[in-house]
Amino acid sequence: MANAPGAPATPSVSSLAFGAHLEAHLDADVLVLGGGPAGTWAAIAAATAGARTILADKGFCGTSGATAASGTTLWYVDPDPAKRAAAKAAREGLGGHLADHGWMDRVLDRTHAAVGQLADWGYPFPRDADGRDRRVSVQGPEYMRLMRRRVKQAGVTILDHCPALELLVDDGGAVAGAAGVRRQKGGRWAVRAKAVVIATGGCAFLSKALGCNVLTGDGLLMAAEAGADLSGMEFSNAYAIAPAFGSVTKTLLYQWASFTRADGAVIPGAASKGGRSVIARVLATEPVYARLDRAEPELWAAMRQAQPNFFLPFDRAGIDPFTQRFPVTLRLEGTVRGTGGLRLVDETCATAVPGLFAAGDAASREPICGGFTGGGSHNAAWAMSSGHWAGQGAADHARALGNGARNLRRAGGAGLREGKGASIDAAALTRAVQAEVFPYHINYFRTEEGLTGALARLDRLWSNAAGAAPSPADGSLRAREAAAMLATARWMYRSALARTESRGMHRRLDHAALDPAQRHLLTVGGLDEVHVSARPAPLHPDPSGATRELAA
Amino acid sequence: MIELISPTRCTGCNICVSICPMDVFQAVGGQAKGAAPTIARQADCQTCFLCEAHCPDDALYVAPDAETVTGIAEDAVAAAGLFGSYRRAIGWSTGHRDNRSADQTFRLLAPH
């Protein structure tokens, strides 16, 4: 798809209002923003489809994001109809009956194929006692090191430490590239592209959940500025258990934990699965301790081999987590484990804006999860699958677009646009947003009063941020991260206010029950004015489900 | 949080500077070629331990404390055998490669 001889000359991005400092100006068919699982699968798919592809990562493709630091189980299910049906049914109720069975089928198929590719590429899957490969999990560092290698082998140009700050759009409003800063080499970059994939992850609000501080919702803000909308942002209050002093928010092994108060009394109902809210309630007023004393000693070695990084904090702090109690906390993982994100409009993972695609945690995962997921499993399957389709979709879009000349403009707003107010104080704004989204009494246990109060404060912060003078170059990334977290918090709470029931992970104290009349999805969007609207949930093939509600 | 880079173990390859997703390290340029990078932005560290995993010389130590600096001394890290311990656990260092395929998650997910 290189420019054909005699094709019209394309205007240079540097002719845009970047001033004199544009140190890297590149051209591509497909630009992928984000180099975690979704971004790497997208880049490989785009390049394999023949697109000239660039992947830009805020950090380093191979270590950025929630997966590289952690590791993940995989929603890997053999293509046996009974097993597949069971896999789809397993989280139906947890997800609030909002998932789409057609999407689940294609993600299960695509994930099975992708994991097979990983094995072919040399991922060292473990073998069981019968000598069979067991493909139900991957170790984060190993998986993402392999993905980086495959991205390079596919011919993709990787731009590490090149956070995108804003999208570029053409006169018709189609997305036509992105621009950002080079935080190690200095200066700015711009890529003119025929299609862009947002794979920047979810938003965990700099909570120091494992690997999540890269994930500040940057792509959500950029996409919204270009006109994209989101879905499921009320499903955004995932909190994960971690040792109180540490960052490791891996929760699988806490199924073997007992949870106690300072005096050693067991907390009734406290559990990792199905009892995490009990932990949150106690943590609001006093410390909670855990000990993995429900694991039989013969399982200890397997647990260490399954999750070596889970044990790092304990080994280094001199704690034996199987026999000694340690204080725990809950760290917000926002939309990383939550399911909300950019709304996809079709099976190519296109957003509502031409030329803009989304994948992984940046895209709403409701199609396969509805309103709930834990870590890993479905999230990993979604990243592999949506990444692959978004990359293919972007390559197809680029091919169809051809090489016509387009005038480009910068779409970035808060922190970049000329405003009359003082420039954004990123540290102060970040703290102010965290003060609204971290507290359990606002975000975990939601009420109209709590949400309305938070929104009033967040709206005021937004009006200041939107009217701010542009940040100086060395502060623009932090300012944009803060603005993105602020925008994300407002989409979350507007959606949470509109859903006057409890469903999936969204929990309203003042509407504690599931309301069958609200078996719908919530679209949210807008920046200065945030708007929420309901749209029908997918038809449900299970006769005991809610199909009849829709038909009624 | 990242606590220290051992000046005696570090060979100045600057891999940690490249791979840190939070851009915490700063290469030392000019005359000091081969010198250890500095921990220039310690507060940005997200305690993900990936610098340790990628360090070929086992020269870095990340303390488990995500919010505070412990000030642990290099001797104490070495005495506790913590240099390189994460890299060994994931099978990325010589003599421990079998650990790359030691993941037993499949046993934990099975009904029990």
XYZ file of C-alpha atoms in Angstrom:
664
model
C 0.000 0.000 0.000
C 2.933 2.328 -0.489
C 2.118 5.519 -2.350
C 1.719 4.682 -6.029
C 3.869 6.716 -8.395
C 1.957 9.783 -9.450
C -0.373 9.680 -6.454
C -1.333 13.105 -5.189
C 1.214 14.568 -2.839
C 0.021 14.315 0.733
C 0.275 17.391 2.909
C 2.905 17.138 5.571
C 1.820 16.796 9.174
C 4.501 19.287 10.037
C 2.441 21.864 8.184
C 0.041 21.570 11.084
C 0.410 23.989 13.924
C 3.187 22.180 15.750
C 5.603 25.067 15.684
C 9.231 24.402 14.961
C 9.658 21.357 17.176
C 8.549 18.209 15.413
C 11.458 15.828 15.725
C 9.810 12.741 14.238
C 7.279 12.799 11.439
C 6.251 9.427 10.095
C 3.709 7.999 7.730
C 1.798 4.725 8.053
C -1.264 2.858 6.933
C -2.097 1.783 10.474
C -0.998 3.364 13.734
C -1.497 1.329 16.903
C -1.430 3.229 20.193
C -0.400 0.957 23.053
C 1.917 -2.037 23.143
C 0.306 -4.423 25.596
C -1.475 -7.607 24.515
C -4.206 -5.885 22.504
C -1.815 -3.493 20.769
C 0.696 -6.177 19.861
C -1.969 -8.513 18.474
C -3.410 -5.559 16.533
C -0.047 -4.564 15.095
C 0.758 -8.127 14.030
C -2.648 -8.506 12.375
C -2.371 -5.181 10.546
C 1.152 -5.858 9.298
C 0.232 -9.404 8.273
C -2.613 -7.938 6.215
C -0.047 -5.864 4.332
C -0.410 -2.539 6.109
C 2.619 -0.394 6.884
C 2.219 -0.364 10.655
C 3.641 1.719 13.484
C 3.099 0.902 17.157
C 3.629 3.735 19.648
C 3.824 2.931 23.349
C 3.811 5.348 26.258
C 6.342 3.128 27.982
C 8.035 0.105 26.452
C 6.253 -2.442 24.295
C 6.981 -5.652 26.188
C 6.755 -4.290 29.730
C 3.925 -1.747 29.556
C 0.519 -2.523 30.962
C -1.220 -4.814 33.368
C -0.296 -8.111 31.706
C 3.498 -7.857 31.380
C 3.977 -7.241 35.082
C 1.567 -9.908 36.097
C 0.542 -12.875 34.025
C -2.891 -14.069 33.245
C -5.182 -17.005 32.951
C -6.703 -17.498 29.507
C -10.307 -18.075 28.472
C -9.062 -21.038 26.470
C -11.757 -23.639 25.927
C -11.577 -26.616 23.597
C -14.049 -26.432 20.707
C -16.314 -28.981 22.333
C -19.949 -27.774 22.300
C -20.650 -28.815 25.881
C -17.465 -27.197 27.212
C -18.123 -24.021 25.247
C -21.711 -23.816 26.491
C -20.531 -24.247 30.067
C -17.858 -21.589 29.598
C -20.417 -19.115 28.312
C -22.895 -19.879 31.064
C -20.350 -19.683 33.894
C -20.392 -15.921 34.292
C -23.783 -15.155 32.813
C -25.315 -14.137 36.120
C -22.190 -12.386 37.423
C -22.131 -10.286 34.264
C -25.731 -9.253 34.742
C -27.017 -11.006 31.601
C -25.551 -8.370 29.301
C -23.023 -10.399 27.296
C -23.556 -11.262 23.648
C -23.388 -14.958 22.834
C -22.354 -14.336 19.231
C -19.349 -12.312 20.417
C -18.517 -14.953 23.024
C -18.481 -17.647 20.333
C -16.158 -15.731 18.046
C -13.843 -14.713 20.905
C -13.612 -18.334 22.093
C -12.740 -19.394 18.529
C -10.253 -16.576 17.989
C -8.580 -17.075 21.373
C -8.154 -20.783 20.712
C -6.425 -19.948 17.439
C -4.274 -17.197 18.964
C -3.082 -19.373 21.839
C -2.220 -22.026 19.267
C -0.112 -19.392 17.497
C 1.649 -18.599 20.783
C 2.563 -22.268 21.114
C 3.795 -22.337 17.502
C 5.892 -19.234 18.191
C 7.600 -20.995 21.070
C 5.726 -19.887 24.162
C 6.846 -22.459 26.786
C 3.499 -23.797 27.918
C 3.812 -26.209 30.843
C 3.088 -29.900 30.451
C 1.001 -31.940 32.855
C 1.791 -35.412 34.194
C 0.381 -36.931 30.993
C 2.747 -34.877 28.869
C 0.007 -32.630 27.499
C 0.519 -28.889 26.891
C -1.625 -26.914 29.332
C -2.637 -23.655 27.696
C -4.803 -22.024 30.351
C -2.367 -19.347 31.499
C 0.681 -17.313 30.495
C 3.401 -15.632 32.520
C 3.426 -11.883 31.870
C 7.125 -11.165 31.273
C 7.495 -14.228 29.030
C 4.308 -13.583 27.021
C 4.995 -9.937 26.365
C 8.686 -10.465 25.543
C 7.517 -12.937 22.904
C 4.857 -10.551 21.597
C 7.406 -7.755 21.179
C 9.631 -10.097 19.185
C 6.714 -11.126 16.944
C 5.726 -7.486 16.382
C 9.230 -6.705 15.181
C 9.359 -9.828 13.025
C 6.085 -8.752 11.395
C 7.877 -5.617 10.187
C 6.155 -3.182 12.528
C 8.022 -0.030 13.544
C 7.928 0.334 17.339
C 8.142 3.749 18.962
C 8.928 3.161 22.650
C 8.524 5.918 25.216
C 6.395 7.839 22.754
C 3.112 8.643 24.489
C 0.386 9.923 22.196
C -1.225 13.113 23.408
C -3.898 13.621 20.756
C -5.415 12.307 17.552
C -5.237 13.954 14.151
C -8.463 14.183 12.147
C -9.294 15.149 8.577
C -11.852 17.665 7.319
C -14.559 15.016 7.345
C -13.841 14.104 10.957
C -12.146 10.789 10.176
C -9.150 9.902 12.320
C -5.906 10.305 10.388
C -3.069 9.812 12.827
C -1.814 10.906 16.211
C 0.814 13.119 17.780
C 2.712 13.026 21.037
C 5.985 13.515 22.811
C 9.237 11.527 22.903
C 9.917 11.347 26.589
C 13.426 9.931 26.329
C 14.726 11.386 23.083
C 12.998 14.724 23.562
C 10.752 16.665 21.243
C 7.517 15.674 19.605
C 6.351 13.030 17.159
C 3.485 12.828 14.718
C 2.305 9.902 12.637
C -0.016 10.400 9.729
C -2.045 7.195 9.343
C -5.061 5.982 7.418
C -6.430 4.209 10.475
C -5.653 4.248 14.191
C -6.158 1.494 16.767
C -6.616 2.624 20.378
C -5.079 -0.097 22.554
C -4.001 2.078 25.453
C -5.642 -0.061 28.134
C -8.140 0.871 30.784
C -7.836 3.452 33.536
C -6.672 2.556 37.048
C -6.116 6.136 38.263
C -2.449 5.702 39.267
C -3.472 3.404 42.116
C -0.223 1.409 41.877
C -2.137 -1.755 41.103
C 0.362 -4.120 39.496
C 1.557 -2.737 36.172
C -1.359 -0.323 36.016
C 0.248 3.094 36.409
C 0.779 3.229 32.661
C -2.991 3.012 32.338
C -4.559 6.431 32.819
C -7.312 6.412 30.217
C -5.324 8.471 27.697
C -6.829 6.697 24.691
C -10.353 7.149 25.987
C -9.887 10.912 26.180
C -8.255 11.141 22.754
C -11.006 9.056 21.162
C -13.757 11.079 22.834
C -12.183 14.295 21.556
C -12.482 12.851 18.051
C -16.146 12.035 18.679
C -16.128 8.412 19.851
C -18.450 7.301 22.640
C -18.125 4.681 25.349
C -20.179 1.942 26.918
C -20.427 0.207 30.274
C -18.546 2.866 32.171
C -20.638 2.132 35.259
C -18.773 -1.197 35.386
C -15.595 0.513 36.459
C -15.184 -0.110 40.162
C -13.009 -3.198 40.256
C -10.901 -3.303 43.421
C -8.221 -5.957 43.826
C -6.707 -7.384 46.999
C -3.046 -6.610 47.652
C -0.763 -6.711 50.675
C -1.303 -3.301 52.292
C 2.303 -2.245 51.718
C 2.629 -3.631 48.191
C 1.586 -3.444 44.574
C 0.831 -7.044 43.703
C -2.890 -7.118 42.959
C -3.088 -10.744 41.899
C -6.127 -12.298 43.517
C -6.293 -15.940 42.377
C -4.514 -17.298 45.432
C -6.716 -15.415 47.895
C -9.350 -18.080 47.344
C -7.260 -19.977 49.920
C -7.143 -17.044 52.348
C -8.879 -16.443 55.616
C -9.536 -12.804 56.492
C -9.318 -11.555 60.041
C -9.440 -8.436 62.212
C -6.468 -7.197 64.211
C -7.483 -9.359 67.172
C -7.498 -12.458 64.971
C -11.288 -12.800 64.759
C -12.429 -14.197 61.425
C -14.509 -11.689 59.457
C -17.787 -13.409 58.589
C -18.438 -13.512 54.854
C -15.079 -12.019 53.863
C -13.684 -13.741 50.790
C -11.835 -12.943 47.595
C -14.736 -14.203 45.498
C -18.204 -13.184 46.583
C -17.073 -11.533 49.779
C -14.775 -8.749 48.686
C -17.320 -6.075 49.557
C -17.270 -7.375 53.139
C -13.531 -6.721 53.175
C -14.111 -3.207 51.850
C -16.651 -2.474 54.589
C -14.254 -3.502 57.342
C -11.306 -1.711 55.716
C -13.271 1.509 55.895
C -12.729 1.591 59.644
C -9.991 -0.881 60.596
C -7.201 -3.041 59.136
C -7.927 -6.423 57.594
C -5.429 -9.277 57.654
C -5.133 -12.293 55.400
C -3.358 -15.619 55.591
C -3.394 -18.348 52.950
C -4.094 -20.950 55.575
C -6.771 -22.778 53.612
C -4.197 -24.092 51.144
C -2.931 -27.582 51.890
C 0.873 -27.654 52.145
C 1.123 -29.990 49.146
C -0.245 -27.145 47.028
C 2.274 -24.528 48.197
C 4.951 -25.337 45.634
C 2.449 -25.307 42.785
C 1.193 -21.907 43.918
C 4.726 -20.529 43.871
C 5.342 -21.949 40.410
C 2.023 -20.608 39.145
C 2.571 -17.060 40.345
C 6.204 -16.306 41.207
C 5.464 -12.594 41.370
C 2.667 -13.069 43.903
C 5.287 -14.169 46.403
C 7.836 -11.408 45.758
C 6.407 -8.973 48.320
C 6.161 -11.647 51.004
C 9.573 -13.171 50.458
C 11.145 -9.727 50.520
C 9.222 -8.569 53.567
C 10.075 -11.768 55.431
C 6.454 -12.945 55.645
C 5.337 -16.536 55.109
C 1.847 -15.915 53.716
C 0.770 -19.504 54.379
C 1.418 -19.325 58.111
C 1.647 -15.628 58.981
C -1.025 -12.947 58.805
C -0.366 -9.831 56.754
C -2.421 -6.646 56.314
C -4.281 -6.294 53.024
C -5.809 -3.414 51.134
C -7.974 -3.032 48.049
C -6.445 -1.135 45.151
C -8.705 0.351 42.509
C -8.260 -1.198 39.095
C -10.996 0.922 37.519
C -11.725 -0.124 33.957
C -8.665 -2.394 33.751
C -10.632 -5.153 35.441
C -13.878 -3.268 34.935
C -15.567 -3.835 31.608
C -16.303 -0.290 30.404
C -14.496 1.338 27.504
C -14.891 2.669 23.982
C -18.057 1.426 22.295
C -17.446 -0.863 19.344
C -19.952 -0.558 16.518
C -19.218 -3.725 14.548
C -17.199 -6.926 14.441
C -14.133 -5.163 13.009
C -13.825 -3.370 16.374
C -14.513 -0.006 14.755
C -15.631 2.841 16.997
C -18.272 5.397 16.054
C -15.584 7.527 14.341
C -14.360 6.568 10.836
C -10.765 5.395 10.863
C -10.728 4.755 14.615
C -10.664 1.237 16.049
C -10.342 0.049 19.646
C -9.146 -3.124 21.334
C -8.381 -4.671 24.687
C -9.247 -2.903 27.911
C -9.664 0.403 26.028
C -12.719 -1.103 24.332
C -15.830 -2.029 26.253
C -15.583 -5.712 27.131
C -19.329 -5.979 27.675
C -19.805 -8.096 24.505
C -18.203 -11.079 26.255
C -18.470 -10.164 29.939
C -21.433 -7.914 30.476
C -20.933 -5.994 33.690
C -18.329 -8.076 35.464
C -14.945 -9.681 35.059
C -12.187 -10.719 37.338
C -8.609 -10.482 36.142
C -7.176 -12.459 33.285
C -9.203 -15.112 31.511
C -11.839 -13.169 29.545
C -9.738 -10.010 29.639
C -6.785 -11.775 28.054
C -9.035 -13.455 25.489
C -10.633 -10.121 24.672
C -7.235 -8.456 24.167
C -6.055 -11.207 21.811
C -9.291 -11.284 19.856
C -10.296 -7.648 19.679
C -6.667 -6.737 19.010
C -6.532 -9.114 16.074
C -9.814 -7.888 14.602
C -9.036 -4.210 15.172
C -5.691 -4.624 13.395
C -7.334 -6.379 10.466
C -10.173 -3.864 10.397
C -7.745 -0.962 10.417
C -5.708 -2.498 7.592
C -8.848 -3.023 5.514
C -9.967 0.529 6.195
C -6.561 1.857 5.147
C -6.610 -0.149 1.929
C -10.092 1.095 1.027
C -9.180 4.683 1.801
C -6.435 4.874 -0.815
C -3.930 7.675 -1.086
C -6.027 10.803 -1.535
C -4.782 14.041 -0.017
C -6.307 15.007 3.325
C -6.044 18.141 5.397
C -5.360 17.286 8.984
C -6.036 19.089 12.208
C -5.148 18.301 15.821
C -8.095 17.086 17.881
C -6.635 17.438 21.387
C -8.425 19.587 23.959
C -7.762 19.954 27.668
C -4.121 20.702 28.405
C -3.251 21.287 24.764
C -5.688 23.890 23.487
C -5.271 27.601 24.052
C -7.226 28.563 27.183
C -7.471 31.598 29.424
C -6.993 29.797 32.750
C -3.798 28.687 34.443
C -2.236 25.572 32.946
C -3.198 22.244 34.532
C -1.442 21.366 37.802
C -1.221 17.668 36.987
C -0.257 16.464 40.466
C -3.040 18.434 42.154
C -5.643 17.399 39.589
C -4.613 13.756 39.883
C -5.006 13.863 43.666
C -8.387 15.554 43.321
C -9.655 12.856 40.936
C -8.256 10.075 43.114
C -10.107 11.562 46.102
C -13.360 10.952 44.197
C -12.673 7.494 42.742
C -10.590 5.670 45.376
C -12.959 5.838 48.404
C -15.076 2.748 48.839
C -17.998 4.838 50.145
C -18.218 6.710 46.825
C -17.147 4.190 44.196
C -17.528 0.678 45.596
C -20.810 1.344 47.417
C -22.608 3.842 45.240
C -25.521 6.110 46.124
C -27.241 8.946 44.340
C -26.000 11.333 47.005
C -22.392 10.165 46.796
C -22.296 10.146 43.012
C -24.003 13.528 42.666
C -21.609 15.161 45.097
C -18.582 13.689 43.360
C -19.864 14.705 39.949
C -20.386 18.307 41.038
C -16.744 18.489 42.120
C -15.483 16.628 39.044
C -17.490 18.865 36.704
C -15.918 21.948 38.263
C -12.470 20.409 37.819
C -13.285 19.692 34.186
C -14.410 23.211 33.486
C -11.073 24.483 34.814
C -9.066 21.867 32.890
C -10.925 22.562 29.648
C -10.175 26.261 29.966
C -6.543 25.838 30.934
C -3.636 27.324 29.049
C -1.552 24.715 27.223
C 0.953 22.900 29.398
C 4.648 23.350 28.714
C 6.125 20.503 26.667
C 7.722 18.689 29.599
C 4.479 18.770 31.542
C 2.059 17.964 28.751
C 2.019 14.194 29.292
C 1.163 14.430 32.997
C -1.446 17.099 32.293
C -3.095 14.937 29.653
C -3.038 11.897 31.931
C -4.754 13.907 34.648
C -7.339 15.204 32.167
C -7.952 11.668 30.907
C -8.504 10.343 34.435
C -10.862 13.235 35.108
C -12.867 12.568 31.937
C -12.993 8.859 32.770
C -14.260 9.528 36.299
C -17.076 11.707 34.934
C -18.160 9.032 32.405
C -18.073 6.450 35.194
C -20.197 8.376 37.621
C -22.708 9.736 35.064
C -23.290 6.143 33.960
C -23.436 4.907 37.545
C -26.034 7.551 38.367
C -28.151 6.527 35.373
C -28.195 2.848 36.294
C -30.618 2.862 39.228
C -30.107 -0.796 40.114
C -27.280 -3.155 41.073
C -25.978 -5.297 38.208
C -22.595 -6.818 37.450
C -19.939 -5.038 39.509
C -22.034 -1.855 39.672
C -23.521 -1.745 43.159
C -25.979 0.868 44.363
C -26.771 0.945 48.078
C -29.942 2.889 47.292
C -30.959 0.462 44.533
C -29.634 -2.801 45.873
C -31.583 -5.170 43.626
C -31.253 -6.024 39.960
C -34.077 -4.382 38.007
C -35.176 -6.561 35.065
C -36.392 -3.439 33.263
C -32.806 -2.150 33.136
C -31.357 -5.059 31.209
C -29.853 -2.578 28.766
C -26.464 -1.100 27.933
C -25.497 2.481 28.653
C -23.757 4.612 26.049
C -21.883 7.570 27.477
C -19.883 10.298 25.831
C -19.116 13.957 25.664
C -16.580 16.108 27.446
C -17.933 19.510 28.422
C -21.412 17.990 28.606
C -21.547 14.294 29.448
C -24.563 12.463 28.044
C -25.863 8.980 28.824
C -28.408 6.961 26.883
C -29.682 3.403 27.048
C -29.616 0.957 24.161
C -30.976 -2.577 24.031
C -28.889 -5.430 25.363
C -28.259 -8.315 22.966
C -31.004 -10.866 22.569
C -30.497 -13.709 24.969
C -30.556 -17.259 23.600
C -31.160 -18.769 27.024
C -34.934 -19.219 27.424
C -34.603 -18.608 31.148
C -32.870 -15.318 30.389
C -34.366 -12.027 29.493
C -35.318 -12.480 25.843
C -38.954 -12.307 26.813
C -38.403 -9.001 28.555
C -37.213 -7.509 25.302
C -40.003 -9.092 23.320
C -42.616 -7.924 25.795
C 9.716 0.665 44.837
C 13.071 0.586 43.084
C 15.674 0.921 45.817
C 19.079 0.556 44.313
C 21.331 -0.296 41.406
C 24.461 -2.012 42.549
C 27.419 -0.092 41.069
C 29.588 -3.187 41.295
C 27.131 -5.524 39.545
C 25.862 -3.034 36.922
C 27.748 -2.967 33.613
C 26.015 0.163 32.327
C 24.092 -1.587 29.552
C 21.091 0.714 30.205
C 18.540 -1.991 29.389
C 16.596 -0.890 32.471
C 16.453 2.654 31.086
C 14.847 1.342 27.911
C 12.476 -1.205 29.341
C 11.104 0.585 32.429
C 7.501 1.323 31.463
C 7.418 4.282 33.835
C 10.690 5.847 32.635
C 12.202 5.859 36.108
C 15.891 5.548 35.152
C 18.256 7.978 33.493
C 21.327 6.929 31.534
C 24.544 8.636 32.497
C 26.142 9.986 29.358
C 29.414 11.495 28.286
C 32.651 10.516 30.040
C 30.905 8.050 32.317
C 30.213 5.461 29.623
C 29.659 2.091 31.270
C 28.456 3.679 34.507
C 25.250 2.635 36.193
C 22.192 4.688 35.294
C 20.592 6.794 37.995
C 17.200 6.269 39.617
C 16.057 9.667 38.436
C 12.300 9.458 39.044
C 11.911 7.049 41.968
C 8.420 8.264 42.896
C 7.152 7.223 39.454
C 8.103 3.576 40.109
C 5.033 1.334 40.058
C 6.766 -1.595 41.795
C 6.237 -3.968 38.868
C 9.644 -5.697 39.286
C 10.170 -5.827 35.492
C 13.525 -4.025 35.646
C 14.800 -6.898 37.756
C 13.402 -9.439 35.315
C 15.174 -7.774 32.384
C 18.513 -6.982 34.078
C 21.143 -9.399 32.707
C 23.460 -8.673 35.628
C 21.030 -9.003 38.545
C 22.087 -5.551 39.620
C 18.743 -4.034 40.639
C 16.607 -4.399 43.718
C 12.943 -3.477 44.001
C 11.620 -3.441 47.558
C 8.074 -4.708 48.076
C 6.934 -1.375 49.510
C 4.956 0.456 46.856
C 4.555 3.767 48.664
C 7.697 4.306 50.717
C 11.458 4.133 50.272
C 12.995 1.631 52.703
C 16.606 2.666 52.239
C 17.779 -0.937 52.355
C 21.552 -1.304 51.846
C 23.124 -3.355 49.067
C 24.821 -5.661 51.568
C 21.481 -6.585 53.105
C 19.967 -7.382 49.691
C 22.957 -9.532 48.817
C 22.985 -11.285 52.193
C 19.317 -12.191 51.807
C 20.027 -13.634 48.339
C 17.521 -11.271 46.744
C 19.596 -10.024 43.808
C 18.291 -11.901 40.760
C 15.678 -13.819 42.735
C 12.767 -12.834 40.474
C 14.745 -13.630 37.328
C 15.554 -17.081 38.663
C 11.914 -17.689 39.617
C 10.696 -16.999 36.071
C 13.497 -18.977 34.479
C 15.332 -16.131 32.821
C 18.784 -16.842 34.217
C 21.277 -19.573 33.479
C 20.734 -22.703 35.513
C 17.047 -21.929 36.053
C 15.637 -22.131 32.518
C 13.275 -24.969 33.441
C 11.246 -22.468 35.423
C 10.073 -20.876 32.156
C 7.648 -23.748 31.699
C 6.977 -24.475 35.381
C 3.647 -22.609 35.527
C 1.263 -24.777 37.568
C -1.796 -22.552 37.209
C -3.636 -25.384 35.474
C -3.520 -27.343 38.719
C -4.914 -24.433 40.715
C -7.798 -23.915 38.312
C -8.824 -27.559 38.449
C -11.692 -28.397 40.806
C -10.322 -28.985 44.270
